[in-house]
PDB file of C-alpha atoms in Angstrom:
ATOM      1  CA  UNK S1393     138.615  36.907 104.354  1.00 94.00           C
ATOM      2  CA  UNK S1394     138.248  39.012 101.237  1.00 96.00           C
ATOM      3  CA  UNK S1395     138.903  42.711 101.699  1.00 97.00           C
ATOM      4  CA  UNK S1396     138.917  45.572  99.234  1.00 98.00           C
ATOM      5  CA  UNK S1397     139.797  48.899 100.781  1.00 98.00           C
ATOM      6  CA  UNK S1398     139.585  52.078  98.731  1.00 98.00           C
ATOM      7  CA  UNK S1399     141.478  55.241  99.607  1.00 97.00           C
ATOM      8  CA  UNK S1400     142.464  58.572  98.122  1.00 97.00           C
ATOM      9  CA  UNK S1401     139.109  60.307  97.986  1.00 96.00           C
ATOM     10  CA  UNK S1402     138.587  63.880  99.080  1.00 97.00           C
ATOM     11  CA  UNK S1403     137.551  67.330  97.975  1.00 97.00           C
ATOM     12  CA  UNK S1404     139.140  68.627  94.782  1.00 97.00           C
ATOM     13  CA  UNK S1405     138.560  71.655  92.588  1.00 97.00           C
ATOM     14  CA  UNK S1406     137.179  71.320  89.057  1.00 97.00           C
ATOM     15  CA  UNK S1407     139.900  70.686  86.520  1.00 97.00           C
ATOM     16  CA  UNK S1408     142.245  69.121  89.023  1.00 98.00           C
ATOM     17  CA  UNK S1409     143.354  65.498  89.384  1.00 98.00           C
ATOM     18  CA  UNK S1410     143.009  62.789  91.981  1.00 98.00           C
ATOM     19  CA  UNK S1411     144.310  59.249  92.292  1.00 98.00           C
ATOM     20  CA  UNK S1412     142.335  56.537  94.013  1.00 98.00           C
ATOM     21  CA  UNK S1413     143.695  53.237  95.246  1.00 98.00           C
ATOM     22  CA  UNK S1414     142.137  49.923  96.167  1.00 98.00           C
ATOM     23  CA  UNK S1415     144.114  47.537  98.364  1.00 98.00           C
ATOM     24  CA  UNK S1416     143.048  43.926  97.978  1.00 98.00           C
ATOM     25  CA  UNK S1417     143.506  40.847 100.157  1.00 96.00           C
ATOM     26  CA  UNK S1418     141.896  37.439 100.520  1.00 95.00           C
ATOM     27  CA  UNK S1419     141.987  36.312  96.897  1.00 94.00           C
ATOM     28  CA  UNK S1420     144.553  35.994  94.126  1.00 95.00           C
ATOM     29  CA  UNK S1421     144.549  39.541  92.826  1.00 96.00           C
ATOM     30  CA  UNK S1422     146.742  38.774  89.823  1.00 96.00           C
ATOM     31  CA  UNK S1423     144.143  36.289  88.515  1.00 95.00           C
ATOM     32  CA  UNK S1424     141.227  38.730  88.631  1.00 96.00           C
ATOM     33  CA  UNK S1425     139.998  41.478  86.364  1.00 96.00           C
ATOM     34  CA  UNK S1426     139.014  44.503  88.411  1.00 97.00           C
ATOM     35  CA  UNK S1427     136.489  47.278  87.999  1.00 97.00           C
ATOM     36  CA  UNK S1428     135.685  50.732  89.269  1.00 98.00           C
ATOM     37  CA  UNK S1429     132.049  51.664  89.813  1.00 97.00           C
ATOM     38  CA  UNK S1430     130.767  54.991  91.079  1.00 98.00           C
ATOM     39  CA  UNK S1431     127.590  56.265  92.640  1.00 98.00           C
ATOM     40  CA  UNK S1432     126.673  59.928  92.733  1.00 98.00           C
ATOM     41  CA  UNK S1433     124.898  61.055  95.916  1.00 96.00           C
ATOM     42  CA  UNK S1434     121.355  59.680  95.944  1.00 94.00           C
ATOM     43  CA  UNK S1435     121.756  58.156  92.482  1.00 96.00           C
ATOM     44  CA  UNK S1436     122.257  54.733  90.934  1.00 96.00           C
ATOM     45  CA  UNK S1437     125.358  52.761  90.044  1.00 97.00           C
ATOM     46  CA  UNK S1438     127.564  53.706  87.116  1.00 96.00           C
ATOM     47  CA  UNK S1439     130.315  51.465  85.807  1.00 95.00           C
ATOM     48  CA  UNK S1440     133.539  53.445  85.282  1.00 96.00           C
ATOM     49  CA  UNK S1441     135.987  50.963  83.807  1.00 96.00           C
ATOM     50  CA  UNK S1442     137.686  47.590  83.917  1.00 95.00           C
ATOM     51  CA  UNK S1443     141.250  46.323  83.754  1.00 96.00           C
ATOM     52  CA  UNK S1444     142.224  42.770  82.874  1.00 95.00           C
ATOM     53  CA  UNK S1445     144.127  40.560  85.273  1.00 95.00           C
ATOM     54  CA  UNK S1446     147.505  41.340  83.746  1.00 95.00           C
ATOM     55  CA  UNK S1447     146.731  44.985  83.034  1.00 95.00           C
ATOM     56  CA  UNK S1448     147.000  44.611  79.282  1.00 96.00           C
ATOM     57  CA  UNK S1449     143.378  45.458  78.499  1.00 96.00           C
ATOM     58  CA  UNK S1450     141.349  48.373  79.787  1.00 96.00           C
ATOM     59  CA  UNK S1451     137.889  49.621  78.910  1.00 94.00           C
ATOM     60  CA  UNK S1452     136.119  52.748  80.077  1.00 95.00           C
ATOM     61  CA  UNK S1453     132.682  54.272  80.177  1.00 93.00           C
ATOM     62  CA  UNK S1454     132.206  57.025  77.617  1.00 93.00           C
ATOM     63  CA  UNK S1455     131.705  59.530  80.433  1.00 95.00           C
ATOM     64  CA  UNK S1456     135.299  59.117  81.644  1.00 97.00           C
ATOM     65  CA  UNK S1457     137.155  57.998  78.532  1.00 97.00           C
ATOM     66  CA  UNK S1458     140.253  60.087  77.914  1.00 97.00           C
ATOM     67  CA  UNK S1459     140.209  61.523  81.441  1.00 98.00           C
ATOM     68  CA  UNK S1460     140.433  58.484  83.721  1.00 98.00           C
ATOM     69  CA  UNK S1461     143.072  55.743  83.664  1.00 98.00           C
ATOM     70  CA  UNK S1462     142.952  52.432  85.488  1.00 98.00           C
ATOM     71  CA  UNK S1463     146.183  50.683  86.435  1.00 98.00           C
ATOM     72  CA  UNK S1464     147.247  47.923  88.761  1.00 98.00           C
ATOM     73  CA  UNK S1465     150.292  46.685  90.616  1.00 97.00           C
ATOM     74  CA  UNK S1466     149.998  42.930  90.973  1.00 97.00           C
ATOM     75  CA  UNK S1467     153.111  42.806  93.145  1.00 97.00           C
ATOM     76  CA  UNK S1468     151.325  45.001  95.707  1.00 97.00           C
ATOM     77  CA  UNK S1469     147.767  43.726  95.206  1.00 97.00           C
ATOM     78  CA  UNK S1470     146.663  47.257  94.462  1.00 98.00           C
ATOM     79  CA  UNK S1471     144.340  48.822  91.912  1.00 98.00           C
ATOM     80  CA  UNK S1472     144.446  52.488  90.963  1.00 98.00           C
ATOM     81  CA  UNK S1473     142.199  55.024  89.291  1.00 98.00           C
ATOM     82  CA  UNK S1474     143.867  58.174  88.007  1.00 98.00           C
ATOM     83  CA  UNK S1475     141.248  60.861  87.475  1.00 98.00           C
ATOM     84  CA  UNK S1476     142.165  63.986  85.504  1.00 98.00           C
ATOM     85  CA  UNK S1477     140.199  67.045  84.404  1.00 97.00           C
ATOM     86  CA  UNK S1478     137.607  66.433  87.075  1.00 98.00           C
ATOM     87  CA  UNK S1479     134.208  68.062  86.850  1.00 97.00           C
ATOM     88  CA  UNK S1480     131.347  68.387  89.314  1.00 97.00           C
ATOM     89  CA  UNK S1481     129.691  65.487  87.458  1.00 97.00           C
ATOM     90  CA  UNK S1482     132.437  63.219  88.806  1.00 98.00           C
ATOM     91  CA  UNK S1483     131.335  63.755  92.411  1.00 98.00           C
ATOM     92  CA  UNK S1484     130.511  60.271  93.680  1.00 98.00           C
ATOM     93  CA  UNK S1485     131.374  57.392  95.930  1.00 98.00           C
ATOM     94  CA  UNK S1486     133.895  55.275  94.048  1.00 98.00           C
ATOM     95  CA  UNK S1487     133.922  51.513  94.546  1.00 98.00           C
ATOM     96  CA  UNK S1488     136.419  48.933  93.362  1.00 98.00           C
ATOM     97  CA  UNK S1489     134.955  45.527  92.576  1.00 97.00           C
ATOM     98  CA  UNK S1490     136.267  42.164  91.481  1.00 97.00           C
ATOM     99  CA  UNK S1491     135.109  40.755  88.186  1.00 93.00           C
ATOM    100  CA  UNK S1492     133.643  37.255  88.522  1.00 90.00           C
ATOM    101  CA  UNK S1493     135.118  35.865  85.344  1.00 83.00           C
ATOM    102  CA  UNK S1494     133.130  38.238  83.190  1.00 79.00           C
ATOM    103  CA  UNK S1495     129.788  37.345  84.738  1.00 82.00           C
ATOM    104  CA  UNK S1496     129.305  39.959  87.456  1.00 93.00           C
ATOM    105  CA  UNK S1497     131.060  41.734  90.309  1.00 96.00           C
ATOM    106  CA  UNK S1498     131.295  39.478  93.334  1.00 95.00           C
ATOM    107  CA  UNK S1499     133.420  41.416  95.808  1.00 97.00           C
ATOM    108  CA  UNK S1500     133.150  45.137  96.495  1.00 98.00           C
ATOM    109  CA  UNK S1501     134.954  47.627  98.677  1.00 98.00           C
ATOM    110  CA  UNK S1502     133.128  50.128 100.870  1.00 97.00           C
ATOM    111  CA  UNK S1503     133.979  53.034  98.618  1.00 97.00           C
ATOM    112  CA  UNK S1504     135.859  56.309  98.805  1.00 98.00           C
ATOM    113  CA  UNK S1505     134.086  59.632  98.352  1.00 98.00           C
ATOM    114  CA  UNK S1506     135.243  62.114  95.734  1.00 98.00           C
ATOM    115  CA  UNK S1507     133.770  65.600  95.853  1.00 98.00           C
ATOM    116  CA  UNK S1508     134.555  67.999  93.036  1.00 98.00           C
ATOM    117  CA  UNK S1509     133.762  71.513  94.115  1.00 97.00           C
ATOM    118  CA  UNK S1510     135.202  74.993  93.880  1.00 93.00           C
TER     119      UNK S1510
ATOM    120  CA  UNK E1404     124.354  50.888  73.692  1.00 82.00           C
ATOM    121  CA  UNK E1405     122.059  48.529  75.544  1.00 88.00           C
ATOM    122  CA  UNK E1406     119.792  50.250  78.047  1.00 92.00           C
ATOM    123  CA  UNK E1407     118.301  48.451  81.042  1.00 96.00           C
ATOM    124  CA  UNK E1408     114.945  49.632  82.349  1.00 97.00           C
ATOM    125  CA  UNK E1409     113.852  48.473  85.775  1.00 98.00           C
ATOM    126  CA  UNK E1410     110.281  48.502  86.989  1.00 96.00           C
ATOM    127  CA  UNK E1411     108.633  49.489  89.137  1.00 97.00           C
ATOM    128  CA  UNK E1412     110.798  52.263  90.524  1.00 97.00           C
ATOM    129  CA  UNK E1413     109.383  51.593  93.979  1.00 97.00           C
ATOM    130  CA  UNK E1414     107.669  48.497  95.316  1.00 97.00           C
ATOM    131  CA  UNK E1415     105.772  48.807  98.584  1.00 97.00           C
ATOM    132  CA  UNK E1416     105.242  45.465 100.296  1.00 96.00           C
ATOM    133  CA  UNK E1417     105.049  43.864 103.728  1.00 96.00           C
ATOM    134  CA  UNK E1418     107.291  41.205 105.270  1.00 96.00           C
ATOM    135  CA  UNK E1419     106.215  37.761 104.129  1.00 96.00           C
ATOM    136  CA  UNK E1420     104.929  38.981 100.771  1.00 97.00           C
ATOM    137  CA  UNK E1421     106.336  38.020  97.400  1.00 97.00           C
ATOM    138  CA  UNK E1422     108.348  40.612  95.478  1.00 97.00           C
ATOM    139  CA  UNK E1423     108.648  40.566  91.694  1.00 98.00           C
ATOM    140  CA  UNK E1424     111.118  42.974  90.126  1.00 98.00           C
ATOM    141  CA  UNK E1425     111.518  43.470  86.391  1.00 98.00           C
ATOM    142  CA  UNK E1426     114.496  44.395  84.244  1.00 98.00           C
ATOM    143  CA  UNK E1427     114.036  44.931  80.512  1.00 97.00           C
ATOM    144  CA  UNK E1428     116.915  45.304  78.055  1.00 95.00           C
ATOM    145  CA  UNK E1429     116.655  47.434  74.924  1.00 94.00           C
ATOM    146  CA  UNK E1430     118.090  44.533  72.932  1.00 93.00           C
ATOM    147  CA  UNK E1431     118.901  40.925  73.674  1.00 93.00           C
ATOM    148  CA  UNK E1432     121.595  40.225  76.237  1.00 92.00           C
ATOM    149  CA  UNK E1433     121.043  36.455  76.107  1.00 91.00           C
ATOM    150  CA  UNK E1434     121.318  35.390  79.754  1.00 92.00           C
ATOM    151  CA  UNK E1435     124.128  37.801  80.637  1.00 93.00           C
ATOM    152  CA  UNK E1436     122.361  39.597  83.448  1.00 95.00           C
ATOM    153  CA  UNK E1437     123.154  40.042  87.133  1.00 96.00           C
ATOM    154  CA  UNK E1438     121.196  41.363  90.100  1.00 97.00           C
ATOM    155  CA  UNK E1439     122.534  43.259  93.111  1.00 98.00           C
ATOM    156  CA  UNK E1440     121.110  44.382  96.416  1.00 98.00           C
ATOM    157  CA  UNK E1441     122.185  47.629  98.040  1.00 98.00           C
ATOM    158  CA  UNK E1442     121.237  48.787 101.505  1.00 97.00           C
ATOM    159  CA  UNK E1443     121.777  52.372 102.722  1.00 94.00           C
ATOM    160  CA  UNK E1444     125.407  53.082 103.507  1.00 94.00           C
ATOM    161  CA  UNK E1445     126.568  49.743 102.139  1.00 97.00           C
ATOM    162  CA  UNK E1446     128.239  48.519  98.995  1.00 97.00           C
ATOM    163  CA  UNK E1447     126.170  46.515  96.523  1.00 97.00           C
ATOM    164  CA  UNK E1448     125.969  42.771  97.068  1.00 98.00           C
ATOM    165  CA  UNK E1449     125.814  40.294  94.212  1.00 97.00           C
ATOM    166  CA  UNK E1450     122.660  38.171  94.333  1.00 97.00           C
ATOM    167  CA  UNK E1451     122.271  36.548  90.922  1.00 97.00           C
ATOM    168  CA  UNK E1452     124.526  36.157  87.887  1.00 95.00           C
ATOM    169  CA  UNK E1453     123.889  34.716  84.452  1.00 94.00           C
ATOM    170  CA  UNK E1454     120.193  35.448  84.942  1.00 95.00           C
ATOM    171  CA  UNK E1455     119.445  32.632  87.373  1.00 96.00           C
ATOM    172  CA  UNK E1456     122.546  31.545  89.282  1.00 96.00           C
ATOM    173  CA  UNK E1457     122.572  32.500  92.935  1.00 97.00           C
ATOM    174  CA  UNK E1458     125.850  33.885  94.203  1.00 95.00           C
ATOM    175  CA  UNK E1459     127.621  32.273  97.117  1.00 94.00           C
ATOM    176  CA  UNK E1460     125.718  32.591 100.372  1.00 96.00           C
ATOM    177  CA  UNK E1461     122.533  34.025  98.869  1.00 97.00           C
ATOM    178  CA  UNK E1462     119.355  32.584 100.403  1.00 97.00           C
ATOM    179  CA  UNK E1463     117.093  30.419  98.287  1.00 97.00           C
ATOM    180  CA  UNK E1464     114.220  32.913  98.584  1.00 97.00           C
ATOM    181  CA  UNK E1465     116.028  34.951  95.924  1.00 98.00           C
ATOM    182  CA  UNK E1466     115.611  33.658  92.393  1.00 98.00           C
ATOM    183  CA  UNK E1467     116.234  35.039  88.945  1.00 97.00           C
ATOM    184  CA  UNK E1468     114.701  34.156  85.622  1.00 97.00           C
ATOM    185  CA  UNK E1469     114.511  35.325  82.037  1.00 97.00           C
ATOM    186  CA  UNK E1470     116.557  35.573  78.892  1.00 96.00           C
ATOM    187  CA  UNK E1471     116.853  37.812  75.885  1.00 94.00           C
ATOM    188  CA  UNK E1472     115.295  41.121  76.876  1.00 95.00           C
ATOM    189  CA  UNK E1473     113.053  40.337  79.857  1.00 97.00           C
ATOM    190  CA  UNK E1474     114.311  39.354  83.290  1.00 98.00           C
ATOM    191  CA  UNK E1475     112.782  38.957  86.716  1.00 98.00           C
ATOM    192  CA  UNK E1476     114.135  38.882  90.246  1.00 98.00           C
ATOM    193  CA  UNK E1477     111.760  37.213  92.668  1.00 98.00           C
ATOM    194  CA  UNK E1478     111.955  37.284  96.434  1.00 97.00           C
ATOM    195  CA  UNK E1479     109.561  34.556  97.495  1.00 97.00           C
ATOM    196  CA  UNK E1480     108.836  35.817 101.006  1.00 96.00           C
ATOM    197  CA  UNK E1481     110.271  39.132 102.106  1.00 97.00           C
ATOM    198  CA  UNK E1482     112.361  39.205 105.242  1.00 97.00           C
ATOM    199  CA  UNK E1483     112.898  42.517 107.103  1.00 96.00           C
ATOM    200  CA  UNK E1484     116.499  42.654 105.851  1.00 96.00           C
ATOM    201  CA  UNK E1485     115.390  42.447 102.198  1.00 97.00           C
ATOM    202  CA  UNK E1486     114.066  46.000 102.087  1.00 95.00           C
ATOM    203  CA  UNK E1487     116.674  47.688  99.933  1.00 97.00           C
ATOM    204  CA  UNK E1488     117.409  48.896  96.411  1.00 98.00           C
ATOM    205  CA  UNK E1489     117.951  46.299  93.694  1.00 98.00           C
ATOM    206  CA  UNK E1490     119.907  46.830  90.491  1.00 98.00           C
ATOM    207  CA  UNK E1491     120.240  44.734  87.377  1.00 97.00           C
ATOM    208  CA  UNK E1492     123.407  44.803  85.290  1.00 96.00           C
ATOM    209  CA  UNK E1493     124.323  43.464  81.879  1.00 93.00           C
ATOM    210  CA  UNK E1494     127.703  42.438  80.560  1.00 82.00           C
ATOM    211  CA  UNK E1495     127.848  44.781  77.592  1.00 74.00           C
ATOM    212  CA  UNK E1496     129.989  47.534  79.081  1.00 74.00           C
ATOM    213  CA  UNK E1497     128.641  46.506  82.449  1.00 86.00           C
ATOM    214  CA  UNK E1498     125.759  48.961  82.377  1.00 90.00           C
ATOM    215  CA  UNK E1499     123.346  49.063  85.297  1.00 94.00           C
ATOM    216  CA  UNK E1500     119.623  49.601  85.396  1.00 96.00           C
ATOM    217  CA  UNK E1501     118.184  52.507  87.336  1.00 96.00           C
ATOM    218  CA  UNK E1502     117.167  50.413  90.342  1.00 97.00           C
ATOM    219  CA  UNK E1503     114.011  49.322  92.146  1.00 98.00           C
ATOM    220  CA  UNK E1504     113.485  50.307  95.748  1.00 97.00           C
ATOM    221  CA  UNK E1505     111.655  47.701  97.806  1.00 97.00           C
ATOM    222  CA  UNK E1506     110.140  49.482 100.769  1.00 96.00           C
ATOM    223  CA  UNK E1507     107.941  48.501 103.659  1.00 89.00           C
TER     224      UNK E1507
END
């Protein structure tokens, strides 16, 4: 069955960096665009960014542009989110999600929690 | 930037009742709108894409309608497991609405 498993979350100080990963199984990862979505505690969903199936195209929300970088390793069925210059505003549960051909996000992981605090 | 406004923020209903949730876009998004359900402690689940297409495995009591700027998610008869938060999302930078909580 389809599984998306995020990892790499934790507590980090403001200004520091963190790298999240999303291990995928159950579908052809190399044929799918992938997204990161986050949710601050008690708040709604915020799209973070997307990477195309071959990694050649990436788009980001304005709130993370220039600080976050999405990458993927199709040989390892793994998605990454490199987060630099973290602020307390980045505290959230981070989900990876598969892009349903540009229509919506059909598969989601369970999320990994990032807490930015001094 | 297209903004999605969901209403009401909270909908208080009983099992068996009909739920009607609204999502309004600040400018036309054609039919490029999706709906998700999120229960506490769980990841969102895709319900509807392209305004009215049910995702795989979604019960027929869930239906979506609308185009342009006004969209509706209807749950024809609420089951106990349907009490949750619902989000709409549009394809322009994948922005989400603020959510509607359907509570008992």
